[in-house]
Short mmCIF file of C-alpha atoms in Angstrom, two decimals:
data_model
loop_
_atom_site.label_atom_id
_atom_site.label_comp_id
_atom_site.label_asym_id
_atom_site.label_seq_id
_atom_site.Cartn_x
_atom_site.Cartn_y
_atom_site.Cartn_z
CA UNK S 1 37.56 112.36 89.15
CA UNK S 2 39.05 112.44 92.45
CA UNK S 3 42.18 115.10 92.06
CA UNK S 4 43.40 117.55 94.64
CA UNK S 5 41.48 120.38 92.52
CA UNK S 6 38.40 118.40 92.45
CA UNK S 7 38.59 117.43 96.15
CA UNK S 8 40.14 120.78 97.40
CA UNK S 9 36.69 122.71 95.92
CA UNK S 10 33.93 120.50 97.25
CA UNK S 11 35.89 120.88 100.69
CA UNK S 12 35.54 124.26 100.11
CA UNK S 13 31.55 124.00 99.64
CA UNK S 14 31.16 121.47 102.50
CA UNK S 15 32.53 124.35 104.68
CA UNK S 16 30.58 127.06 103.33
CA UNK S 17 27.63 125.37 102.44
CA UNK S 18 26.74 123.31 105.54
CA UNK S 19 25.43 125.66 107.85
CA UNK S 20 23.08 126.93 105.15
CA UNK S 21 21.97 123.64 103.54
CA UNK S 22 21.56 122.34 107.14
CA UNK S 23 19.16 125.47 108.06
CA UNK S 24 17.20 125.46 104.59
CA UNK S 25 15.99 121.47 105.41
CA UNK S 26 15.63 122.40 108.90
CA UNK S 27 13.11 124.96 107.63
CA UNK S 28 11.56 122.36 105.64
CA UNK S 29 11.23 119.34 108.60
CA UNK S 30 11.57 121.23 111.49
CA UNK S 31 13.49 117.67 112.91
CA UNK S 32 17.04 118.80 114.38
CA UNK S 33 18.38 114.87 114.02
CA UNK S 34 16.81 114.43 111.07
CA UNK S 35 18.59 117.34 109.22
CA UNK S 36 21.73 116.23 110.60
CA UNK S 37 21.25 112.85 108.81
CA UNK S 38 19.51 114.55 105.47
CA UNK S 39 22.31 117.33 105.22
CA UNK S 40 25.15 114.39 104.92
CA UNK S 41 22.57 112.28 102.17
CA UNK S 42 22.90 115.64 100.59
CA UNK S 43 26.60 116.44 100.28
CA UNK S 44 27.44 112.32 100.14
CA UNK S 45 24.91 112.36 97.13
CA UNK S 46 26.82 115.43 95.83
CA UNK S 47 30.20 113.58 96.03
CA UNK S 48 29.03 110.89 94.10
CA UNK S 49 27.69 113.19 91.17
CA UNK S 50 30.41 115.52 91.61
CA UNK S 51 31.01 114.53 87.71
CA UNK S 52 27.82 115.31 86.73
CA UNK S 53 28.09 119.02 87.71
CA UNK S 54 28.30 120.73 84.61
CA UNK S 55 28.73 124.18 86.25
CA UNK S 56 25.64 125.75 84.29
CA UNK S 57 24.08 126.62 87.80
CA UNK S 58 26.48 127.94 90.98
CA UNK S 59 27.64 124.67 92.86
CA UNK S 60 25.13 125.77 95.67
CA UNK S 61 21.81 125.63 93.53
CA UNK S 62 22.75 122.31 92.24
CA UNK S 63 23.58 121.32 96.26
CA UNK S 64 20.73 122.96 97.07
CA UNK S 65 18.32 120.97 94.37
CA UNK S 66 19.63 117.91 95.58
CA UNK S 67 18.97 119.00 99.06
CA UNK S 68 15.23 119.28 98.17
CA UNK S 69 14.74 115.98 96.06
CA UNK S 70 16.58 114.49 99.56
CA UNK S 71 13.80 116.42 101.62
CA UNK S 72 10.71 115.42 99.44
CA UNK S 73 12.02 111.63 99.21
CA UNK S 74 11.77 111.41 103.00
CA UNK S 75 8.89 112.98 103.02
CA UNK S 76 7.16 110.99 100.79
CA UNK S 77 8.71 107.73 102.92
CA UNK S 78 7.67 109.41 106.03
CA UNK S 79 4.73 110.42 105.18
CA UNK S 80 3.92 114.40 105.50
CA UNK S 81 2.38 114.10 108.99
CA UNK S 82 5.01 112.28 110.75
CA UNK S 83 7.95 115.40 110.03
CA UNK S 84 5.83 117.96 110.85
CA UNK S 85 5.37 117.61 114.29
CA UNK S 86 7.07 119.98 116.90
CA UNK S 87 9.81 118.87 118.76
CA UNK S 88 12.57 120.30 121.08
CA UNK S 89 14.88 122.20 119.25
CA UNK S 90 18.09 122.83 120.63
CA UNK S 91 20.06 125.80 120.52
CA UNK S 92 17.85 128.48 119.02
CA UNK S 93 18.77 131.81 119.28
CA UNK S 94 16.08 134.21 117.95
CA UNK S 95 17.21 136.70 115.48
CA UNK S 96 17.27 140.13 116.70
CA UNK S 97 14.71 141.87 113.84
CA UNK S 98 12.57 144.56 115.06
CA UNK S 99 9.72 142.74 114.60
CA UNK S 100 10.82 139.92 117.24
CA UNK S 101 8.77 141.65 119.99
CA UNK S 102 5.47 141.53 118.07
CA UNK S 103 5.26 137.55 118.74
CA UNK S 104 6.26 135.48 121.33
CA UNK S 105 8.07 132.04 120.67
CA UNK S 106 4.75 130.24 121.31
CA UNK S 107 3.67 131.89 118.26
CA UNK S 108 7.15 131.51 116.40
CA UNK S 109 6.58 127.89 116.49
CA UNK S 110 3.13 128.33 115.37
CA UNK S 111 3.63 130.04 113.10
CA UNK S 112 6.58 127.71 111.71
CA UNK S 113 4.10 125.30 112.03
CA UNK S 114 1.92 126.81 109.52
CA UNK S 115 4.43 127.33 106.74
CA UNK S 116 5.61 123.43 107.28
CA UNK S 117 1.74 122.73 106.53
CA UNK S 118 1.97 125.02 103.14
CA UNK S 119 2.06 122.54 99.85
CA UNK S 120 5.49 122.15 98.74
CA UNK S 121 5.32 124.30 95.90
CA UNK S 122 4.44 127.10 98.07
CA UNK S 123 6.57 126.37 100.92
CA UNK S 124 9.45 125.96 98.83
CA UNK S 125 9.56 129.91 96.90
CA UNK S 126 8.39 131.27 100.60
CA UNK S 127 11.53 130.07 102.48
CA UNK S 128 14.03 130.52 99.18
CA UNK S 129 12.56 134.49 99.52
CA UNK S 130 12.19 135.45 103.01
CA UNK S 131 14.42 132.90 104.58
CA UNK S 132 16.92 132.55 102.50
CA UNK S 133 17.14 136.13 100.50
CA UNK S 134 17.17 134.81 97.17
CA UNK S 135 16.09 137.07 94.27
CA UNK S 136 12.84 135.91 91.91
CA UNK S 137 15.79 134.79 89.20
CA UNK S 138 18.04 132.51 91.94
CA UNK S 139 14.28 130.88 92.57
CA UNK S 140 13.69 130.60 89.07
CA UNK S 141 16.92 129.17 88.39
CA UNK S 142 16.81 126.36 91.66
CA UNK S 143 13.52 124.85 91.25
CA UNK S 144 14.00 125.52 87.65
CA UNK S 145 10.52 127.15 86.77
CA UNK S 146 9.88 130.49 85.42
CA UNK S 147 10.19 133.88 86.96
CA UNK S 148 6.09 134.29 86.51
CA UNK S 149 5.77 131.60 88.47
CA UNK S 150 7.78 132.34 91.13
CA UNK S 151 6.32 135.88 91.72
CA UNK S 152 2.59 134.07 91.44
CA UNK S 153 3.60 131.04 93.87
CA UNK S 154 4.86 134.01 96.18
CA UNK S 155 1.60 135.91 95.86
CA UNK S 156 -0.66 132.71 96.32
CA UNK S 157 1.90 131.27 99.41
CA UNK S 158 1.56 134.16 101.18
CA UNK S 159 -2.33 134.30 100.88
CA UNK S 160 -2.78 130.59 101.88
CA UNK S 161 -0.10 131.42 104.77
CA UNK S 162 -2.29 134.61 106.16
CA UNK S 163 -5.52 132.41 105.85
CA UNK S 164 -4.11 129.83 107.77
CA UNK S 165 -2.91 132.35 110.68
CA UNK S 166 -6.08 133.67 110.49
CA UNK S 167 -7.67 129.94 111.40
CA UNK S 168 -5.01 129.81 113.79
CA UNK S 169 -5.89 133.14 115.70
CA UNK S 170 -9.65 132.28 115.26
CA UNK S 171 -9.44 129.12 117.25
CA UNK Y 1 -4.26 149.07 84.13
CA UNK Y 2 -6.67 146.99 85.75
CA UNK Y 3 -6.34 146.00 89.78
CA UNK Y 4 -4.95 142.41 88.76
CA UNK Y 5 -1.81 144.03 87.12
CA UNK Y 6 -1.50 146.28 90.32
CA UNK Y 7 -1.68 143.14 92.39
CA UNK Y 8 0.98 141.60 90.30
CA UNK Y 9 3.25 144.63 90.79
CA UNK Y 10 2.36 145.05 94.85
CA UNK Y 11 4.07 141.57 95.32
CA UNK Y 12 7.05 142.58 93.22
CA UNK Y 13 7.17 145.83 94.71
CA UNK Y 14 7.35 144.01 98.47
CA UNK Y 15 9.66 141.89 97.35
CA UNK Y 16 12.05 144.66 95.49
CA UNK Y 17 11.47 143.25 92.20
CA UNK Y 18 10.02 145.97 90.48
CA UNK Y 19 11.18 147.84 87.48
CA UNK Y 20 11.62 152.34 87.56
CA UNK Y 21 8.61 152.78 85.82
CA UNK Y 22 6.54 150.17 87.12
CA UNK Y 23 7.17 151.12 90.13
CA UNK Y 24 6.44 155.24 89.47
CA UNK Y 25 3.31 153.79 88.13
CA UNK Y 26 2.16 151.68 91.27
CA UNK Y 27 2.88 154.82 93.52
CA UNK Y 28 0.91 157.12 91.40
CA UNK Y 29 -1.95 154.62 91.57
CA UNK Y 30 -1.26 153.94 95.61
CA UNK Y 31 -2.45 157.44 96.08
CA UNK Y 32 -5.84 157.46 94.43
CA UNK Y 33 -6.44 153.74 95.17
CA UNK Y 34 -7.65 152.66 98.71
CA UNK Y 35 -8.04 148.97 98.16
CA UNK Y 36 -4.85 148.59 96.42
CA UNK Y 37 -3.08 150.21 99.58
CA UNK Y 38 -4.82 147.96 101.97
CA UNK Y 39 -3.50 144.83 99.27
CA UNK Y 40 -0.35 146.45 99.88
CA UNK Y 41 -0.33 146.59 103.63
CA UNK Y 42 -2.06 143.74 103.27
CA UNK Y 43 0.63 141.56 102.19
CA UNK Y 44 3.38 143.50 103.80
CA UNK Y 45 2.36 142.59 107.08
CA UNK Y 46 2.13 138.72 106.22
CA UNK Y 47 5.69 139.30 104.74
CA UNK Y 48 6.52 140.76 108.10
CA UNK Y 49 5.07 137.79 110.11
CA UNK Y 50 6.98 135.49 108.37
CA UNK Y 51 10.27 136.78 108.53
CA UNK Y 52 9.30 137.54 112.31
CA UNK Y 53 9.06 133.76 112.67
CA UNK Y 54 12.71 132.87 111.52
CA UNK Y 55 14.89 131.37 113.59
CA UNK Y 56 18.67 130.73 113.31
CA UNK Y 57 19.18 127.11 114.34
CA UNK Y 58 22.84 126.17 114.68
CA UNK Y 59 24.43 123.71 112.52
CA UNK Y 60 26.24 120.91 114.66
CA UNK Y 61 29.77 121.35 115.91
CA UNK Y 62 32.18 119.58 113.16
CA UNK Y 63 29.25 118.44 110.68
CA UNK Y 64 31.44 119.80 107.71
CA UNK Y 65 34.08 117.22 109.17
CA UNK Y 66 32.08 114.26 109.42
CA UNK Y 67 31.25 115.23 105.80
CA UNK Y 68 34.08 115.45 104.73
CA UNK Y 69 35.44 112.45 106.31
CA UNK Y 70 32.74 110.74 104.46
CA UNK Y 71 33.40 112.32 100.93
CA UNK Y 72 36.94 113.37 99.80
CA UNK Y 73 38.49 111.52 102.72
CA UNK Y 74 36.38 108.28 102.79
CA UNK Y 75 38.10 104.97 102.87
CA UNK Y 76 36.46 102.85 100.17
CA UNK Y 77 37.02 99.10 99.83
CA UNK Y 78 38.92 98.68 95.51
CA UNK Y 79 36.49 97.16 93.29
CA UNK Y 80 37.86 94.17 91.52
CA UNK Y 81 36.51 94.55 88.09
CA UNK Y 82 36.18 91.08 86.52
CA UNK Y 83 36.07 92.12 82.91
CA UNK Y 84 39.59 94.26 83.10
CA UNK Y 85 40.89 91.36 84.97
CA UNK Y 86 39.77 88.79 82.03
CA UNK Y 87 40.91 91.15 79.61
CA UNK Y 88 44.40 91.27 81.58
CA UNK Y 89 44.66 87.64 81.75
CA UNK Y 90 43.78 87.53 77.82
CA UNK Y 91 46.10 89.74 76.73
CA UNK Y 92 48.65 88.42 79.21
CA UNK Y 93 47.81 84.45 76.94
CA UNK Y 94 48.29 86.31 73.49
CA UNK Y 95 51.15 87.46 74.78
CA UNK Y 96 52.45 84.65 76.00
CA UNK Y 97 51.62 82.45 72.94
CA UNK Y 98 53.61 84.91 70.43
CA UNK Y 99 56.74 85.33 73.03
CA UNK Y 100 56.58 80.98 72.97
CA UNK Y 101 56.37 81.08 68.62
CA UNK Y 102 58.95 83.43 68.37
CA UNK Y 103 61.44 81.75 70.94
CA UNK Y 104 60.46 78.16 69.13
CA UNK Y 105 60.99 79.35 66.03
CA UNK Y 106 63.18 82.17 65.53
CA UNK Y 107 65.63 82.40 68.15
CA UNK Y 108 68.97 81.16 67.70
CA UNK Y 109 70.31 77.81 68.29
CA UNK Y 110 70.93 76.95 72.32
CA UNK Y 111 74.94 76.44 70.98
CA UNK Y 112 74.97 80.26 69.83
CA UNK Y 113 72.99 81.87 72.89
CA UNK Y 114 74.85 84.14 74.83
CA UNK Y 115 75.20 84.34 78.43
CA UNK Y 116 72.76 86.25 80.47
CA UNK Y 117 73.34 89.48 81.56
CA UNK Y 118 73.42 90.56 85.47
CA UNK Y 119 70.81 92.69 86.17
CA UNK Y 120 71.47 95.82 87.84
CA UNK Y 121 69.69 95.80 91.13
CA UNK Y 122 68.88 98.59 92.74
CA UNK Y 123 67.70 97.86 96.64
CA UNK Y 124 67.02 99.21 99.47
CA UNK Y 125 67.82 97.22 102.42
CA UNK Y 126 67.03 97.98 106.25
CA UNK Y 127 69.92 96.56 108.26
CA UNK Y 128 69.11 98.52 112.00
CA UNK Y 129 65.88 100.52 113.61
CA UNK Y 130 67.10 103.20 115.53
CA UNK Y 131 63.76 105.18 115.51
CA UNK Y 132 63.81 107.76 118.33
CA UNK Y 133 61.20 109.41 120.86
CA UNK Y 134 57.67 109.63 119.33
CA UNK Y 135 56.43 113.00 121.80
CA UNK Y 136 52.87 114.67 121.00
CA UNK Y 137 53.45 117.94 119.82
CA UNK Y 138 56.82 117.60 118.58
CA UNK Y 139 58.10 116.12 115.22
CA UNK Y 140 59.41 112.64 115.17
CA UNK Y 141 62.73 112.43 114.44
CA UNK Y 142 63.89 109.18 112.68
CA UNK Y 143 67.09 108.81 111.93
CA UNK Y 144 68.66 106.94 108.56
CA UNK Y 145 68.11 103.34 109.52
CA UNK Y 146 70.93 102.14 106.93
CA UNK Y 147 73.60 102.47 104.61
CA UNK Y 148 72.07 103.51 101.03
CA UNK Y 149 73.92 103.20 97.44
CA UNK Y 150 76.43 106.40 97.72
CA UNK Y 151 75.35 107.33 94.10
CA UNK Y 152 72.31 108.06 95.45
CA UNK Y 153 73.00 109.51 98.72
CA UNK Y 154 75.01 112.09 96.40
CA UNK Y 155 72.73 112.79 94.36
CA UNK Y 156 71.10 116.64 94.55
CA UNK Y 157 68.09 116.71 95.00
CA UNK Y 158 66.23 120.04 94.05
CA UNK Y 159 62.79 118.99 96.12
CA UNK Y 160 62.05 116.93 98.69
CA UNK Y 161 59.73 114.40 97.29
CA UNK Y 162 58.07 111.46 98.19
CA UNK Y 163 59.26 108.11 96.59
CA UNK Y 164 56.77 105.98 98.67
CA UNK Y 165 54.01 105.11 98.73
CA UNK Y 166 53.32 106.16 95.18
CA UNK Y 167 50.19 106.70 93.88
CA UNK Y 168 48.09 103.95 94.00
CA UNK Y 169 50.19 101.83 95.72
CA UNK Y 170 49.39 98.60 98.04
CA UNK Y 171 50.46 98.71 101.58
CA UNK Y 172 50.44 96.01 104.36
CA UNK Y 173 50.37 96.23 108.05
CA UNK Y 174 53.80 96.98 108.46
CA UNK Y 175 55.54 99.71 105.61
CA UNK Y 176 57.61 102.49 105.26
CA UNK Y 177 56.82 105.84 103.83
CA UNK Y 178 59.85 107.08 102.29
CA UNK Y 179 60.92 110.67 101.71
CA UNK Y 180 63.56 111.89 99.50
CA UNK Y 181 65.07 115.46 101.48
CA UNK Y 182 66.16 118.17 99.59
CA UNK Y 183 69.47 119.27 100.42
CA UNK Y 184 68.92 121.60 103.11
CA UNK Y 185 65.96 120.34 104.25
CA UNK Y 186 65.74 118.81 107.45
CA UNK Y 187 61.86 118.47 108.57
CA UNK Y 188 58.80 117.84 106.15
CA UNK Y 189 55.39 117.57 107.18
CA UNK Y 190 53.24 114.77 106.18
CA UNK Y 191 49.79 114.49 105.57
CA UNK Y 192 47.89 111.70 105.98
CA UNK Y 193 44.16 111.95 105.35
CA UNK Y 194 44.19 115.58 106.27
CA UNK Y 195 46.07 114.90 109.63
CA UNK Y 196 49.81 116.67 109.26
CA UNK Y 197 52.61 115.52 111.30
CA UNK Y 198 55.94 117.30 111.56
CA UNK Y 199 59.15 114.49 110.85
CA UNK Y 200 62.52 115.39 111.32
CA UNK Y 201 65.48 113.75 110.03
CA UNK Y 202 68.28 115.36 111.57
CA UNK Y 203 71.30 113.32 109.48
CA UNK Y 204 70.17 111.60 106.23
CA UNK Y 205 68.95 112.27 103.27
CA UNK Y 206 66.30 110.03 102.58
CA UNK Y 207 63.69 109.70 105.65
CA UNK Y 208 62.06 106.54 106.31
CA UNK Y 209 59.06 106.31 108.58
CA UNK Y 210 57.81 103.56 109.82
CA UNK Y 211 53.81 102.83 109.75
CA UNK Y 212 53.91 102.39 113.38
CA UNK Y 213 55.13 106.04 113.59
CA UNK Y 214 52.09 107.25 111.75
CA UNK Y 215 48.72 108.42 112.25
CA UNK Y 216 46.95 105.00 113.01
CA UNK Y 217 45.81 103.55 109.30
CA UNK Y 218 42.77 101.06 108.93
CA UNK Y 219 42.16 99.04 106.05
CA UNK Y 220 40.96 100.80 103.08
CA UNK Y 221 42.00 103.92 101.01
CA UNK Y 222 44.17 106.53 102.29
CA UNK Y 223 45.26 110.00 100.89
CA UNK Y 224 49.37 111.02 101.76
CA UNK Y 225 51.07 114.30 100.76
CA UNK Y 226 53.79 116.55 101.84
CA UNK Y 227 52.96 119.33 103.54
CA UNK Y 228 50.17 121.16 102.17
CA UNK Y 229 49.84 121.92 98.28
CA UNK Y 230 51.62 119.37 96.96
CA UNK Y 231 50.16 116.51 95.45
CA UNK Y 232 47.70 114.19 97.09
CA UNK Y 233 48.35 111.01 96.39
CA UNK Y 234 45.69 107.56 96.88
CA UNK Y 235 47.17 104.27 98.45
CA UNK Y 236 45.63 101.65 99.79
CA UNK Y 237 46.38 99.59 102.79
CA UNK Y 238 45.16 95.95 102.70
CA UNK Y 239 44.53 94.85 106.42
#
């Protein structure tokens, strides 16, 4: 398995791929340590089932499935509550988006908040769409369910998401 | 179309999905249709939110490196696999058992054996270390530490290659790597595990460096090539 070709391209995806797999599971824990740790389970699990890559999906959806089995098994270890909590994140820089001015950070992290608390199925076609840009067919294709569903998961997310703002600017 | 299809397409039509003439047909209806318009704003504005709430978080400084020093350039301990090894020793008995039965019982009589052949040796012996400076930042220039076979001094060699370690080969504490120069050539670089050091061999031919001259080695697997593109090979030093 291991030739130069073999180790030359999965250099070339730890390179390119890092900084996005590392921001898609801090999305999902919101732990800056722990995604440090999760994103090397990911590309070390990779390595060892480099073989198994059969090439039918780009090399980033099947890095990026394993990234999410890795984030729902220490999930399920940690139990849901544990990850969820807030902590100091280092380094942020805001993206400059017109919209930045309508909420403060306070309510970034809120707001974060609330779309950690979304059920996975949810959470996971929410970030994959506005976070990450991917089109309904790269979301179909990842978490390997139909296009239907992804538009309907979208459409239900986001109305689960605005109830739970709206709890969060009732209280 | 009823107000569930229109809800259907809103969500597409946010999210750019929509076909042409779906989406001529949503815009017609948008005009006529207040509550579908407030859907759409509706779920435009949560859309907006969301995004709003993104937040580039910066990957660590050299995470792809510790990666990668954990994948394609991870040292692994060899796994002894008993059942080649049995096999081995097996096949090595069978062997051994036939070579016996056909010496017992085919080969000549001692009285019409003839004399053993020398056999041609081919070795290459250190007699003197006259290794020079070792500076950081500038190749390490070793010198030809003794006096090789002429035949293959004069040989011409059309690349520079490396003759040791091969692939797969074990190394102890103490080894040289050895480089075959082409004629002109007078520097290589080496890689070891992804670190490249310049060597210079002002005078020879064939470049020996010494494992104290190298990028510090633990025990465990180790990747070596020449410069970059040309082949990797695996060795493994035993500690």
């Amino acid at each position: 398995m291991e030739n130069e070709e073999t180790r030359e391209k999965f250099a070339k995806a730890v390179r390119e791929y890092t900084p996005r797999i590392f921001k898609m599971i801090y999305n999902m824990t919101g732990n800056y340590e722990k995604t440090r740790d999760l994103t090397q389970d990911v590309f070390l699990k990779a390595w060892e089932a480099y073989d198994d890559f059969r090439g039918e999906s780009s090399l980033y959806t099947w890095i990026y499935r394993i990234a999410l089995n890795r984030v729902y098994q220490y999930r399920r270890k940690k139990g849901r509550k544990d990850i969820i909590s807030i902590e100091k994140i280092p380094d942020i820089e805001s993206e400059s988006n017109p919209e930045e001015n309508i909420i403060n950070d306070f309510e970034k992290k809120e707001i974060k908040q609330k779309i950690k608390e979304l059920p996975d199925i949810y959470q996971n076609v929410i970030i994959l769409r506005y976070f990450e840009n991917f089109s309904y067919s790269q979301i179909s294709r990842t978490l390997e369910i139909p296009v239907g569903t992804v538009r309907s998961r979208l459409h239900r997310g986001l109305k689960i998401f605005k109830s739970s703002l709206r709890s969060m600017y009732d209280t | 179309m009823t107000h569930k299809k229109y809800v259907k397409l809103i969500q597409e039509y946010i999210d750019g999905e929509i076909s042409r003439a779906n989406k001529r047909e949503l815009e017609e209806h948008l005009k006529t249709c207040t509550e579908c318009r407030k859907k759409l704003e509706d779920i435009k504005s949560t859309v907006e939110i969301l995004r709003s709430s993104r937040q580039e978080v910066k990957t660590p400084e050299s995470l792809d490196n510790e990666i990668l020093n954990k994948t394609i350039y991870r040292k692994v301990k060899p796994v002894f696999n008993w059942k080649l090894a049995a096999a081995g020793i097996a096949a090595l008995l069978i062997l051994g058992i036939l070579i016996f039965t056909y010496v017992k019982i085919l080969s000549p009589p001692t009285s019409m054996k003839k004399a053993p052949q020398d056999i041609e040796k081919i070795i290459l012996t250190h007699k003197d270390s006259t290794e020079k400076k070792t500076e950081k930042d500038k190749p390490v220039e070793i010198q030809r530490k003794d006096k090789i076979e002429k035949d293959i001094i004069d040989q011409k060699f059309e690349e520079t290659r490396l003759v040791f370690p091969e692939e797969g080969s074990v190394v102890g504490d103490s080894f040289d790597v050895v480089v075959i120069l082409r004629k002109d050539e007078k520097e290589i670089e080496l890689n070891i595990d992804g670190e490249v050091k310049k060597y210079r061999a002002p005078d020879s031919k064939i470049l020996f460096i010494e494992s104290r001259n190298l990028p510090f080695l633990d025990r465990g697997m180790h990747y070596i090539s020449l410069g970059k593109g040309r082949s990797n090979l695996m060795f493994y030093k035993e500690g």
